[in-house]
CSV table of C-alpha atoms and ligand atoms in Angstrom, one decimal:
chain,number,residue,atom,x,y,z
A,886,UNK,CA,-14.0,-44.7,41.8
A,887,UNK,CA,-13.0,-47.7,43.9
A,888,UNK,CA,-11.7,-50.8,42.0
A,889,UNK,CA,-14.1,-53.9,41.9
A,890,UNK,CA,-11.7,-55.9,44.2
A,891,UNK,CA,-12.0,-53.3,46.7
A,892,UNK,CA,-15.7,-53.0,46.8
A,893,UNK,CA,-15.9,-56.9,47.0
A,894,UNK,CA,-13.9,-56.5,50.1
A,895,UNK,CA,-15.4,-53.8,51.6
A,896,UNK,CA,-18.8,-55.2,51.0
A,897,UNK,CA,-17.9,-58.5,52.7
A,898,UNK,CA,-15.9,-56.9,55.9
A,899,UNK,CA,-18.7,-54.5,56.5
A,900,UNK,CA,-21.6,-57.0,56.4
A,901,UNK,CA,-23.1,-56.0,53.0
A,902,UNK,CA,-22.4,-59.0,50.9
A,903,UNK,CA,-21.0,-62.3,51.6
A,904,UNK,CA,-20.1,-65.1,49.4
A,905,UNK,CA,-23.1,-67.7,49.2
A,906,UNK,CA,-22.7,-70.9,51.0
A,907,UNK,CA,-19.1,-69.9,52.2
A,908,UNK,CA,-18.6,-72.3,54.9
A,909,UNK,CA,-18.8,-75.2,52.5
A,910,UNK,CA,-16.3,-73.7,50.1
A,911,UNK,CA,-19.1,-71.4,48.5
A,912,UNK,CA,-21.5,-71.8,45.5
A,913,UNK,CA,-20.3,-69.9,42.4
A,914,UNK,CA,-21.7,-66.8,41.8
A,915,UNK,CA,-24.2,-66.8,44.6
A,916,UNK,CA,-24.4,-64.0,47.1
A,917,UNK,CA,-25.8,-63.3,50.6
A,918,UNK,CA,-26.9,-59.9,51.8
A,919,UNK,CA,-25.8,-59.4,55.3
A,920,UNK,CA,-27.3,-57.1,57.8
A,921,UNK,CA,-26.2,-53.9,56.1
A,922,UNK,CA,-26.8,-55.3,52.5
A,923,UNK,CA,-30.2,-56.4,53.4
A,924,UNK,CA,-31.2,-52.9,54.8
A,925,UNK,CA,-29.7,-51.2,51.5
A,926,UNK,CA,-31.7,-53.5,49.5
A,927,UNK,CA,-34.9,-53.0,51.3
A,928,UNK,CA,-34.3,-49.2,51.2
A,929,UNK,CA,-33.7,-49.3,47.3
A,930,UNK,CA,-36.9,-51.4,47.0
A,931,UNK,CA,-39.0,-49.1,49.2
A,932,UNK,CA,-37.3,-45.7,47.3
A,933,UNK,CA,-38.7,-47.4,44.1
A,934,UNK,CA,-41.9,-48.4,45.2
A,935,UNK,CA,-42.5,-44.8,46.6
A,936,UNK,CA,-41.6,-43.1,43.1
A,937,UNK,CA,-42.9,-45.8,40.8
A,938,UNK,CA,-46.0,-46.6,42.6
A,939,UNK,CA,-47.2,-44.8,45.7
A,940,UNK,CA,-46.3,-41.1,44.3
A,941,UNK,CA,-47.8,-42.3,40.8
A,942,UNK,CA,-51.7,-42.3,41.4
A,943,UNK,CA,-52.3,-44.6,38.0
A,944,UNK,CA,-50.0,-47.4,39.5
A,945,UNK,CA,-50.9,-50.4,41.7
A,946,UNK,CA,-48.6,-53.2,43.2
A,947,UNK,CA,-48.6,-56.9,42.6
A,948,UNK,CA,-46.9,-59.9,44.1
A,949,UNK,CA,-47.3,-62.8,41.7
A,950,UNK,CA,-45.8,-66.2,42.0
A,951,UNK,CA,-42.4,-67.4,41.0
A,952,UNK,CA,-43.9,-70.6,39.4
A,953,UNK,CA,-46.3,-70.1,36.7
A,954,UNK,CA,-48.1,-72.5,34.2
A,955,UNK,CA,-45.8,-73.7,31.4
A,956,UNK,CA,-48.2,-71.9,29.0
A,957,UNK,CA,-47.1,-68.8,30.2
A,958,UNK,CA,-43.6,-69.5,28.8
A,959,UNK,CA,-44.9,-70.8,25.7
A,960,UNK,CA,-47.0,-67.5,25.1
A,961,UNK,CA,-43.9,-65.0,26.1
A,962,UNK,CA,-41.8,-66.9,23.8
A,963,UNK,CA,-39.2,-67.8,26.5
A,964,UNK,CA,-39.6,-71.3,25.9
A,965,UNK,CA,-38.6,-71.0,22.5
A,966,UNK,CA,-36.4,-67.9,22.3
A,967,UNK,CA,-35.0,-67.1,25.6
A,968,UNK,CA,-31.4,-68.3,25.2
A,969,UNK,CA,-27.9,-67.2,24.8
A,970,UNK,CA,-25.5,-68.2,22.0
A,971,UNK,CA,-23.3,-70.7,23.5
A,972,UNK,CA,-20.0,-72.0,22.1
A,973,UNK,CA,-17.2,-74.2,23.4
A,974,UNK,CA,-13.5,-74.4,22.9
A,975,UNK,CA,-12.5,-77.6,21.7
A,976,UNK,CA,-9.2,-77.5,22.9
A,977,UNK,CA,-9.8,-76.3,26.8
A,978,UNK,CA,-13.4,-77.1,27.0
A,979,UNK,CA,-14.3,-73.6,28.2
A,980,UNK,CA,-17.9,-72.3,27.3
A,981,UNK,CA,-18.6,-68.9,26.1
A,982,UNK,CA,-21.3,-66.6,25.2
A,983,UNK,CA,-20.4,-66.0,21.4
A,984,UNK,CA,-21.7,-62.5,21.4
A,985,UNK,CA,-19.5,-61.7,24.2
A,986,UNK,CA,-16.6,-63.1,22.7
A,987,UNK,CA,-17.2,-61.0,19.6
A,988,UNK,CA,-18.1,-57.8,21.8
A,989,UNK,CA,-14.6,-58.3,24.0
A,990,UNK,CA,-12.4,-58.9,20.9
A,991,UNK,CA,-13.2,-55.7,18.7
A,992,UNK,CA,-16.2,-54.1,20.4
A,993,UNK,CA,-18.7,-55.3,17.8
A,994,UNK,CA,-22.2,-55.3,18.7
A,995,UNK,CA,-23.6,-58.6,17.6
A,996,UNK,CA,-27.2,-58.2,18.9
A,997,UNK,CA,-29.6,-59.7,16.7
A,998,UNK,CA,-27.1,-61.7,14.8
A,999,UNK,CA,-28.1,-65.5,13.9
A,1000,UNK,CA,-25.8,-68.3,15.5
A,1001,UNK,CA,-24.4,-68.9,12.0
A,1002,UNK,CA,-23.4,-65.2,11.6
A,1003,UNK,CA,-21.8,-65.0,14.8
A,1004,UNK,CA,-19.7,-68.1,14.2
A,1005,UNK,CA,-18.6,-67.1,10.6
A,1006,UNK,CA,-17.5,-63.9,12.4
A,1007,UNK,CA,-15.4,-65.7,15.1
A,1008,UNK,CA,-13.8,-67.9,12.3
A,1009,UNK,CA,-12.9,-65.2,9.6
A,1010,UNK,CA,-11.6,-62.9,12.3
A,1011,UNK,CA,-9.7,-65.7,13.9
A,1012,UNK,CA,-10.9,-64.7,17.3
A,1013,UNK,CA,-8.9,-66.6,19.9
A,1014,UNK,CA,-10.3,-68.5,23.1
A,1015,UNK,CA,-10.0,-65.9,26.0
A,1016,UNK,CA,-8.8,-69.0,28.4
A,1017,UNK,CA,-6.3,-70.9,26.1
A,1018,UNK,CA,-5.7,-68.9,23.1
A,1019,UNK,CA,-6.6,-71.7,20.5
A,1020,UNK,CA,-8.8,-71.1,17.5
A,1021,UNK,CA,-11.0,-74.2,17.7
A,1022,UNK,CA,-14.5,-73.3,18.6
A,1023,UNK,CA,-17.6,-75.7,18.3
A,1024,UNK,CA,-20.5,-74.3,16.1
A,1025,UNK,CA,-22.9,-72.1,18.1
A,1026,UNK,CA,-26.0,-73.3,19.7
A,1027,UNK,CA,-28.9,-71.5,21.7
A,1028,UNK,CA,-28.9,-72.5,25.4
A,1029,UNK,CA,-32.3,-71.7,27.1
A,1030,UNK,CA,-31.6,-69.9,30.3
A,1031,UNK,CA,-34.5,-70.9,32.1
A,1032,UNK,CA,-34.1,-72.7,35.5
A,1033,UNK,CA,-36.3,-76.1,35.2
A,1034,UNK,CA,-37.7,-77.9,38.0
A,1035,UNK,CA,-40.7,-80.3,38.6
A,1036,UNK,CA,-43.9,-79.8,40.6
A,1037,UNK,CA,-45.0,-82.7,42.8
A,1038,UNK,CA,-43.6,-86.2,43.4
A,1039,UNK,CA,-43.3,-87.4,39.8
A,1040,UNK,CA,-40.4,-85.9,38.0
A,1041,UNK,CA,-41.5,-86.4,34.6
A,1042,UNK,CA,-42.2,-83.9,31.6
A,1043,UNK,CA,-45.9,-83.5,32.6
A,1044,UNK,CA,-45.0,-82.0,35.8
A,1045,UNK,CA,-42.0,-79.7,34.7
A,1046,UNK,CA,-42.1,-76.4,35.2
A,1047,UNK,CA,-39.7,-73.3,35.4
A,1048,UNK,CA,-38.6,-70.7,37.6
A,1049,UNK,CA,-39.6,-67.1,36.1
A,1050,UNK,CA,-36.9,-65.3,34.3
A,1051,UNK,CA,-38.5,-62.1,34.8
A,1052,UNK,CA,-41.1,-60.8,36.7
A,1053,UNK,CA,-43.3,-59.2,33.9
A,1054,UNK,CA,-45.2,-62.0,32.9
A,1055,UNK,CA,-46.8,-62.3,36.4
A,1056,UNK,CA,-48.2,-58.9,35.5
A,1057,UNK,CA,-49.4,-59.4,31.9
A,1058,UNK,CA,-51.3,-62.8,33.1
A,1059,UNK,CA,-53.0,-60.6,35.9
A,1060,UNK,CA,-53.8,-57.8,33.7
A,1061,UNK,CA,-57.8,-58.5,33.6
A,1062,UNK,CA,-57.9,-59.4,37.2
A,1063,UNK,CA,-56.3,-56.0,38.1
A,1064,UNK,CA,-58.6,-54.2,35.8
A,1065,UNK,CA,-61.4,-55.7,37.1
A,1066,UNK,CA,-60.6,-55.7,41.0
A,1067,UNK,CA,-58.8,-52.3,40.9
A,1068,UNK,CA,-61.1,-50.1,38.9
A,1069,UNK,CA,-58.3,-48.8,37.1
A,1070,UNK,CA,-58.7,-46.9,33.8
A,1071,UNK,CA,-56.2,-46.7,30.8
A,1072,UNK,CA,-53.3,-45.4,31.2
A,1073,UNK,CA,-52.3,-47.4,34.3
A,1074,UNK,CA,-49.2,-49.3,35.7
A,1075,UNK,CA,-48.7,-52.3,37.9
A,1076,UNK,CA,-45.4,-52.5,39.5
A,1077,UNK,CA,-43.7,-55.9,40.8
A,1078,UNK,CA,-40.5,-56.4,42.8
A,1079,UNK,CA,-39.5,-60.3,43.1
A,1080,UNK,CA,-36.9,-62.8,42.5
A,1081,UNK,CA,-36.1,-63.8,38.8
A,1082,UNK,CA,-33.9,-66.8,37.9
A,1083,UNK,CA,-31.6,-67.2,34.8
A,1084,UNK,CA,-29.2,-69.8,34.1
A,1085,UNK,CA,-26.6,-67.5,32.8
A,1086,UNK,CA,-23.7,-69.0,30.8
A,1087,UNK,CA,-21.4,-66.4,32.1
A,1088,UNK,CA,-22.3,-64.8,35.4
A,1089,UNK,CA,-19.8,-62.5,37.0
A,1090,UNK,CA,-18.6,-59.0,37.9
A,1091,UNK,CA,-19.6,-59.5,41.7
A,1092,UNK,CA,-23.3,-59.1,41.9
A,1093,UNK,CA,-23.9,-57.7,38.1
A,1094,UNK,CA,-24.8,-60.9,36.6
A,1095,UNK,CA,-26.0,-63.7,39.0
A,1096,UNK,CA,-28.4,-66.4,38.2
A,1097,UNK,CA,-30.6,-65.5,41.1
A,1098,UNK,CA,-31.5,-61.7,41.3
A,1099,UNK,CA,-34.3,-59.4,42.2
A,1100,UNK,CA,-36.1,-57.2,39.6
A,1101,UNK,CA,-38.4,-54.4,39.9
A,1102,UNK,CA,-40.3,-53.8,37.1
A,1103,UNK,CA,-43.4,-51.7,35.8
A,1104,UNK,CA,-45.7,-52.6,33.1
A,1105,UNK,CA,-47.4,-49.5,32.1
A,1106,UNK,CA,-50.4,-50.0,30.0
A,1107,UNK,CA,-51.5,-47.2,27.6
A,1108,UNK,CA,-53.7,-46.7,24.6
A,1109,UNK,CA,-52.0,-47.5,21.2
A,1110,UNK,CA,-50.5,-44.4,19.7
A,1111,UNK,CA,-49.8,-42.9,22.9
A,1112,UNK,CA,-46.7,-45.1,24.1
A,1113,UNK,CA,-44.0,-42.7,22.7
A,1114,UNK,CA,-45.3,-40.0,25.3
A,1115,UNK,CA,-45.4,-42.7,28.0
A,1116,UNK,CA,-41.9,-44.1,27.0
A,1117,UNK,CA,-40.3,-40.6,27.2
A,1118,UNK,CA,-42.2,-39.9,30.4
A,1119,UNK,CA,-40.9,-43.0,32.3
A,1120,UNK,CA,-37.5,-42.8,30.7
A,1121,UNK,CA,-37.1,-39.1,32.5
A,1122,UNK,CA,-38.5,-40.6,35.7
A,1123,UNK,CA,-35.7,-43.4,35.6
A,1124,UNK,CA,-33.0,-40.9,35.1
A,1125,UNK,CA,-34.5,-38.4,37.9
A,1126,UNK,CA,-34.7,-41.5,40.3
A,1127,UNK,CA,-31.1,-42.2,39.9
A,1128,UNK,CA,-29.8,-38.4,40.2
A,1129,UNK,CA,-32.1,-37.5,43.2
A,1130,UNK,CA,-30.8,-40.1,45.0
A,1131,UNK,CA,-27.2,-39.2,44.5
A,1132,UNK,CA,-25.9,-40.9,41.2
A,1133,UNK,CA,-23.3,-38.6,39.5
A,1134,UNK,CA,-24.5,-37.5,36.2
A,1135,UNK,CA,-21.0,-38.4,34.7
A,1136,UNK,CA,-21.7,-42.1,36.2
A,1137,UNK,CA,-24.5,-42.2,33.6
A,1138,UNK,CA,-25.2,-42.8,29.9
A,1139,UNK,CA,-28.2,-43.5,27.9
A,1140,UNK,CA,-28.0,-46.0,25.0
A,1141,UNK,CA,-30.8,-45.8,22.6
A,1142,UNK,CA,-31.1,-49.3,20.8
A,1143,UNK,CA,-30.8,-48.6,16.8
A,1144,UNK,CA,-34.1,-49.6,15.2
A,1145,UNK,CA,-32.5,-52.8,13.4
A,1146,UNK,CA,-31.5,-54.1,16.9
A,1147,UNK,CA,-34.8,-53.9,18.4
A,1148,UNK,CA,-36.5,-57.1,19.6
A,1149,UNK,CA,-39.3,-58.2,17.4
A,1150,UNK,CA,-41.7,-56.8,19.9
A,1151,UNK,CA,-40.3,-53.6,20.7
A,1152,UNK,CA,-40.6,-50.1,18.7
A,1153,UNK,CA,-38.2,-48.3,21.2
A,1154,UNK,CA,-35.8,-49.3,23.7
A,1155,UNK,CA,-33.3,-47.6,25.8
A,1156,UNK,CA,-30.7,-48.7,28.4
A,1157,UNK,CA,-29.5,-46.4,31.1
A,1158,UNK,CA,-25.7,-47.5,31.6
A,1159,UNK,CA,-23.8,-47.0,34.4
A,1160,UNK,CA,-19.9,-46.4,34.7
A,1161,UNK,CA,-19.1,-49.8,36.5
A,1162,UNK,CA,-15.3,-50.5,37.0
A,1163,UNK,CA,-15.1,-52.3,33.7
A,1164,UNK,CA,-16.7,-49.6,31.6
A,1165,UNK,CA,-20.3,-48.2,31.1
A,1166,UNK,CA,-22.7,-51.3,31.2
A,1167,UNK,CA,-26.4,-51.8,31.5
A,1168,UNK,CA,-28.1,-50.7,34.8
A,1169,UNK,CA,-31.7,-50.4,33.7
A,1170,UNK,CA,-33.6,-51.0,30.5
A,1171,UNK,CA,-36.7,-49.5,29.4
A,1172,UNK,CA,-38.9,-51.1,26.3
A,1173,UNK,CA,-41.8,-50.0,24.7
A,1174,UNK,CA,-43.5,-53.5,24.1
A,1175,UNK,CA,-46.4,-52.7,22.0
A,1176,UNK,CA,-49.2,-55.0,22.3
A,1177,UNK,CA,-47.1,-58.1,21.8
A,1178,UNK,CA,-47.4,-59.7,25.2
A,1179,UNK,CA,-51.0,-59.2,25.9
A,1180,UNK,CA,-51.9,-60.3,22.5
A,1181,UNK,CA,-49.7,-63.6,23.1
A,1182,UNK,CA,-51.4,-64.3,26.0
A,1183,UNK,CA,-55.0,-64.0,24.6
A,1184,UNK,CA,-53.9,-66.2,21.7
A,1185,UNK,CA,-52.5,-68.8,23.9
A,1186,UNK,CA,-55.0,-68.6,27.0
A,1187,UNK,CA,-58.1,-67.9,24.6
A,1188,UNK,CA,-59.1,-65.2,27.5
A,1189,UNK,CA,-59.7,-61.7,25.9
A,1190,UNK,CA,-57.1,-59.3,26.8
A,1191,UNK,CA,-59.2,-56.2,25.1
A,1192,UNK,CA,-60.0,-53.0,27.0
A,1193,UNK,CA,-63.3,-51.4,26.6
A,1194,UNK,CA,-62.7,-47.7,27.0
A,1195,UNK,CA,-65.9,-46.6,29.1
A,1196,UNK,CA,-65.7,-42.9,27.6
A,1197,UNK,CA,-65.1,-43.6,23.8
A,1198,UNK,CA,-66.7,-47.1,23.6
A,1199,UNK,CA,-63.4,-48.1,22.0
A,1200,UNK,CA,-61.9,-51.7,22.1
A,1201,UNK,CA,-58.3,-52.2,21.9
A,1202,UNK,CA,-55.3,-54.0,23.5
A,1203,UNK,CA,-53.4,-51.9,25.4
A,1204,UNK,CA,-49.7,-50.9,24.3
A,1205,UNK,CA,-47.0,-51.6,27.2
A,1206,UNK,CA,-43.9,-49.5,28.3
A,1207,UNK,CA,-41.8,-51.5,30.6
A,1208,UNK,CA,-39.0,-50.0,32.7
A,1209,UNK,CA,-37.2,-52.9,34.2
A,1210,UNK,CA,-34.0,-53.2,36.8
A,1211,UNK,CA,-32.1,-55.4,38.8
A,1212,UNK,CA,-32.1,-54.5,42.5
A,1213,UNK,CA,-28.6,-56.0,43.0
A,1214,UNK,CA,-27.1,-53.8,39.9
A,1215,UNK,CA,-28.6,-50.7,41.9
A,1216,UNK,CA,-26.8,-51.8,45.1
A,1217,UNK,CA,-23.6,-51.9,43.0
A,1218,UNK,CA,-24.1,-48.7,41.5
A,1219,UNK,CA,-25.0,-46.8,44.9
A,1220,UNK,CA,-22.0,-48.2,46.7
A,1221,UNK,CA,-19.6,-47.6,43.5
A,1222,UNK,CA,-21.0,-44.0,43.2
A,1223,UNK,CA,-20.8,-43.2,47.0
A,1224,UNK,CA,-17.5,-45.2,48.3
A,1225,UNK,CA,-14.8,-42.5,48.6
A,1226,UNK,CA,-11.3,-42.4,50.6
A,1227,UNK,CA,-11.0,-39.0,51.7
A,1228,UNK,CA,-8.0,-37.0,52.9
A,1229,UNK,CA,-8.5,-34.8,56.0
A,1230,UNK,CA,-6.7,-31.6,56.5
A,1231,UNK,CA,-5.1,-33.5,59.6
A,1232,UNK,CA,-3.6,-35.7,57.1
A,1233,UNK,CA,-5.8,-38.7,58.1
A,1234,UNK,CA,-7.5,-40.9,55.8
A,1235,UNK,CA,-11.3,-41.1,56.1
A,1236,UNK,CA,-13.2,-43.8,54.4
A,1237,UNK,CA,-16.9,-42.5,53.8
A,1238,UNK,CA,-20.1,-44.0,52.1
A,1239,UNK,CA,-21.7,-41.0,50.4
A,1240,UNK,CA,-24.9,-42.8,50.0
A,1241,UNK,CA,-28.5,-40.7,50.1
A,1242,UNK,CA,-29.7,-40.8,53.6
A,1243,UNK,CA,-32.9,-42.4,52.4
A,1244,UNK,CA,-30.8,-45.4,51.2
A,1245,UNK,CA,-28.2,-45.5,53.8
A,1246,UNK,CA,-28.5,-48.8,55.8
A,1247,UNK,CA,-28.6,-46.4,58.9
A,1248,UNK,CA,-30.1,-43.2,59.0
A,1249,UNK,CA,-28.6,-42.3,62.8
A,1250,UNK,CA,-26.4,-43.6,65.0
A,1251,UNK,CA,-27.0,-42.9,68.8
A,1252,UNK,CA,-23.8,-42.8,70.7
A,1253,UNK,CA,-23.3,-42.1,74.7
A,1254,UNK,CA,-20.2,-40.2,75.0
A,1255,UNK,CA,-19.4,-41.8,78.2
A,1256,UNK,CA,-20.9,-45.3,78.7
A,1257,UNK,CA,-21.3,-45.2,82.4
A,1258,UNK,CA,-22.9,-41.9,82.5
A,1259,UNK,CA,-24.8,-41.6,79.4
A,1260,UNK,CA,-25.9,-45.1,78.5
A,1261,UNK,CA,-29.2,-45.2,79.7
A,1262,UNK,CA,-30.5,-41.8,78.2
A,1263,UNK,CA,-29.0,-42.8,74.8
A,1264,UNK,CA,-30.7,-46.3,74.9
A,1265,UNK,CA,-33.8,-44.8,75.7
A,1266,UNK,CA,-33.4,-42.3,72.7
A,1267,UNK,CA,-32.4,-45.2,70.5
A,1268,UNK,CA,-35.5,-47.1,71.5
A,1269,UNK,CA,-37.6,-44.0,70.5
A,1270,UNK,CA,-35.9,-43.3,67.1
A,1271,UNK,CA,-36.0,-47.1,66.1
A,1272,UNK,CA,-39.9,-46.9,65.8
A,1273,UNK,CA,-39.2,-44.7,62.9
A,1274,UNK,CA,-35.9,-45.0,61.4
A,1275,UNK,CA,-33.2,-47.8,60.9
A,1276,UNK,CA,-30.8,-46.8,63.7
A,1277,UNK,CA,-27.8,-48.1,65.4
A,1278,UNK,CA,-26.5,-47.8,68.9
A,1279,UNK,CA,-22.9,-47.9,69.6
A,1280,UNK,CA,-21.3,-47.4,72.7
A,1281,UNK,CA,-17.6,-48.9,72.2
A,1282,UNK,CA,-14.4,-47.2,71.8
A,1283,UNK,CA,-13.7,-43.4,71.6
A,1284,UNK,CA,-16.2,-41.1,70.0
A,1285,UNK,CA,-13.8,-40.2,67.0
A,1286,UNK,CA,-13.4,-44.2,66.3
A,1287,UNK,CA,-17.1,-44.6,66.3
A,1288,UNK,CA,-17.9,-41.5,63.9
A,1289,UNK,CA,-15.1,-43.1,61.5
A,1290,UNK,CA,-17.0,-46.5,61.6
A,1291,UNK,CA,-20.1,-44.9,60.8
A,1292,UNK,CA,-19.1,-42.6,58.0
A,1293,UNK,CA,-17.4,-45.7,56.4
A,1294,UNK,CA,-21.1,-47.6,56.3
A,1295,UNK,CA,-22.7,-44.3,55.2
A,1296,UNK,CA,-24.7,-43.7,58.4
A,1297,UNK,CA,-26.0,-40.1,57.8
A,1298,UNK,CA,-26.2,-38.7,61.3
A,1299,UNK,CA,-24.5,-39.3,64.6
A,1300,UNK,CA,-26.4,-38.3,67.5
A,1301,UNK,CA,-24.0,-37.9,70.7
A,1302,UNK,CA,-25.7,-38.0,74.2
A,1303,UNK,CA,-23.5,-36.1,76.8
A,1304,UNK,CA,-23.3,-34.3,80.1
A,1305,UNK,CA,-25.4,-31.3,78.8
A,1306,UNK,CA,-28.0,-33.8,77.5
A,1307,UNK,CA,-28.9,-35.0,81.1
A,1308,UNK,CA,-29.4,-31.3,82.0
A,1309,UNK,CA,-31.5,-29.9,79.2
A,1310,UNK,CA,-32.3,-32.7,76.8
A,1311,UNK,CA,-30.1,-31.5,73.9
A,1312,UNK,CA,-27.8,-33.5,71.8
A,1313,UNK,CA,-24.9,-33.2,69.3
A,1314,UNK,CA,-25.9,-34.0,65.7
A,1315,UNK,CA,-23.0,-34.6,63.3
A,1316,UNK,CA,-23.3,-34.6,59.5
A,1317,UNK,CA,-21.5,-37.5,57.9
A,1318,UNK,CA,-20.7,-35.4,54.8
A,1319,UNK,CA,-19.7,-32.1,56.0
A,1320,UNK,CA,-18.6,-33.6,59.5
A,1321,UNK,CA,-20.4,-30.4,61.0
A,1322,UNK,CA,-22.1,-30.6,64.5
A,1323,UNK,CA,-25.1,-28.9,65.9
A,1324,UNK,CA,-26.9,-28.7,69.0
A,1325,UNK,CA,-30.6,-29.8,68.9
A,1326,UNK,CA,-33.3,-30.6,71.0
A,1327,UNK,CA,-34.2,-34.2,71.2
A,1328,UNK,CA,-37.9,-33.2,70.5
A,1329,UNK,CA,-36.7,-32.0,67.0
A,1330,UNK,CA,-34.7,-35.1,65.9
A,1331,UNK,CA,-37.5,-36.9,64.1
A,1332,UNK,CA,-38.3,-33.8,62.0
A,1333,UNK,CA,-34.6,-33.2,61.5
A,1334,UNK,CA,-34.0,-37.0,60.1
A,1335,UNK,CA,-37.5,-37.0,58.3
A,1336,UNK,CA,-36.0,-33.9,56.2
A,1337,UNK,CA,-33.0,-35.5,55.2
A,1338,UNK,CA,-34.8,-38.6,53.9
A,1339,UNK,CA,-36.5,-36.8,51.1
A,1340,UNK,CA,-35.7,-37.3,47.3
B,124,GAP,N1,-38.9,-58.0,31.6
B,124,GAP,C1,-37.8,-57.4,30.9
B,124,GAP,C2,-36.4,-57.8,31.3
B,124,GAP,O1,-36.4,-58.7,32.1
B,124,GAP,P1,-33.9,-57.8,31.0
B,124,GAP,O2,-33.1,-56.4,30.0
B,124,GAP,O3,-33.6,-59.1,30.6
B,124,GAP,O4,-35.3,-57.4,30.6
B,124,GAP,C3,-34.1,-56.2,33.0
B,124,GAP,O5,-33.7,-57.5,32.5
B,124,GAP,C4,-33.1,-55.8,34.0
B,124,GAP,O6,-32.8,-56.8,34.9
B,124,GAP,C5,-31.8,-55.6,33.6
B,124,GAP,O7,-31.6,-54.0,33.2
B,124,GAP,C6,-30.8,-55.9,34.7
B,124,GAP,O8,-30.8,-54.7,35.7
B,124,GAP,C7,-31.4,-57.0,35.6
B,124,GAP,N2,-30.9,-58.1,35.2
B,124,GAP,C8,-31.1,-59.0,34.0
B,124,GAP,N3,-30.5,-60.1,34.2
B,124,GAP,C9,-29.9,-60.0,35.3
B,124,GAP,C10,-28.7,-61.0,35.9
B,124,GAP,N4,-28.5,-62.2,35.3
B,124,GAP,N5,-28.2,-60.3,37.1
B,124,GAP,C11,-28.6,-59.6,37.6
B,124,GAP,N6,-29.4,-58.5,37.1
B,124,GAP,C12,-30.1,-58.9,36.0
């Protein structure tokens, strides 16, 4: 696997990911997705929607606001509890997450520990400041990670609101709306893709942990007592989503949270870890959240969140199973998983992004062999294919260089228009991975491309 610095460089030079606000010296830990990065992100989102919503007849889509009534965050517990344990080195004034300090020191998992317990652990184990080596940390305090802003012209506490730190709550507060308008019966799920914001104390590792990111969350509502079955069902779906899109098994591992470390609302949680350059780390989480969220919103809003089963006449507050993933962590994983430097039989090096055609920024490159003779035909072919697929047209440099360029950005098929094409409407179709070439009729191209995109 490539090193993180190499990936950052690759992502920048090929137009996947740029430093945010670069011409002004940058804004720390913000990233802009360039021409290829935005295509990749869109493809990841559309693949997730295909598998988790479209191909699952129980599930529907939602697009709720980023700004929500502050009572939502009171009910969900984010206003009170959505915090990280913050400590500061008195000697160099650097700030750290206390649980990270402990984990980096001796791999102890401090999830669920009180601030006092973490502080005592740091003192008794003489954990040094990673920045200056001193042993002089301030007591730990809880730092709320929600971004605050104001709605309207008066910047007072009455107008203070928050950017959502997860998309999930927008789903819970619309549970009754969706139930009424979509005529769904339990079990059913609601999928949402959208931006979330967290004022992380220690963002980093490129786009792994940022303060602004996109989440893809499914809240699956089911009858109490059936949640374990659905938890296993969605957990398997998550793994098969990743592997069917080419993530290698050796790059994945599952971490079941031990009972004593579960959040107060959860009766089961599993994280799918990906092998990032710094080690296995969380890519995707699934939590069985019981009826915690709907109950909390029922109490806060005084709106009933009960479901009446039309067949059995039973009334209950549904349980929820929630798979939740960050789009950027998937971007990072698919790039790390696929980027390779190959040695060819000729001794040449070939950089290839082995990414599933469904996710590849471009499915097809249309290349006229000789610009003067074949460009008109190739241009028309490009325009026709571009109605259905993400395509790129390239007529500069020799054909070998053009193939290499497309390999390195993951373009799955290169279609070359040559002298023979003008005679019989056939083209050369070259496969990125095998580098094999076949001759195909232009009338078959759509079918050939479509077949590669199935996953
Ligand atoms: N609603 C549940 C929830 O938000 P989470 O474990 O806090 O759970 C879910 O977040 C996923 O969102 C993570 O597994 C990760 O993929 C992504 N994520 C969370 N914080 C992130 C951050 N600061 N930067 C990028 N991705 C993040």
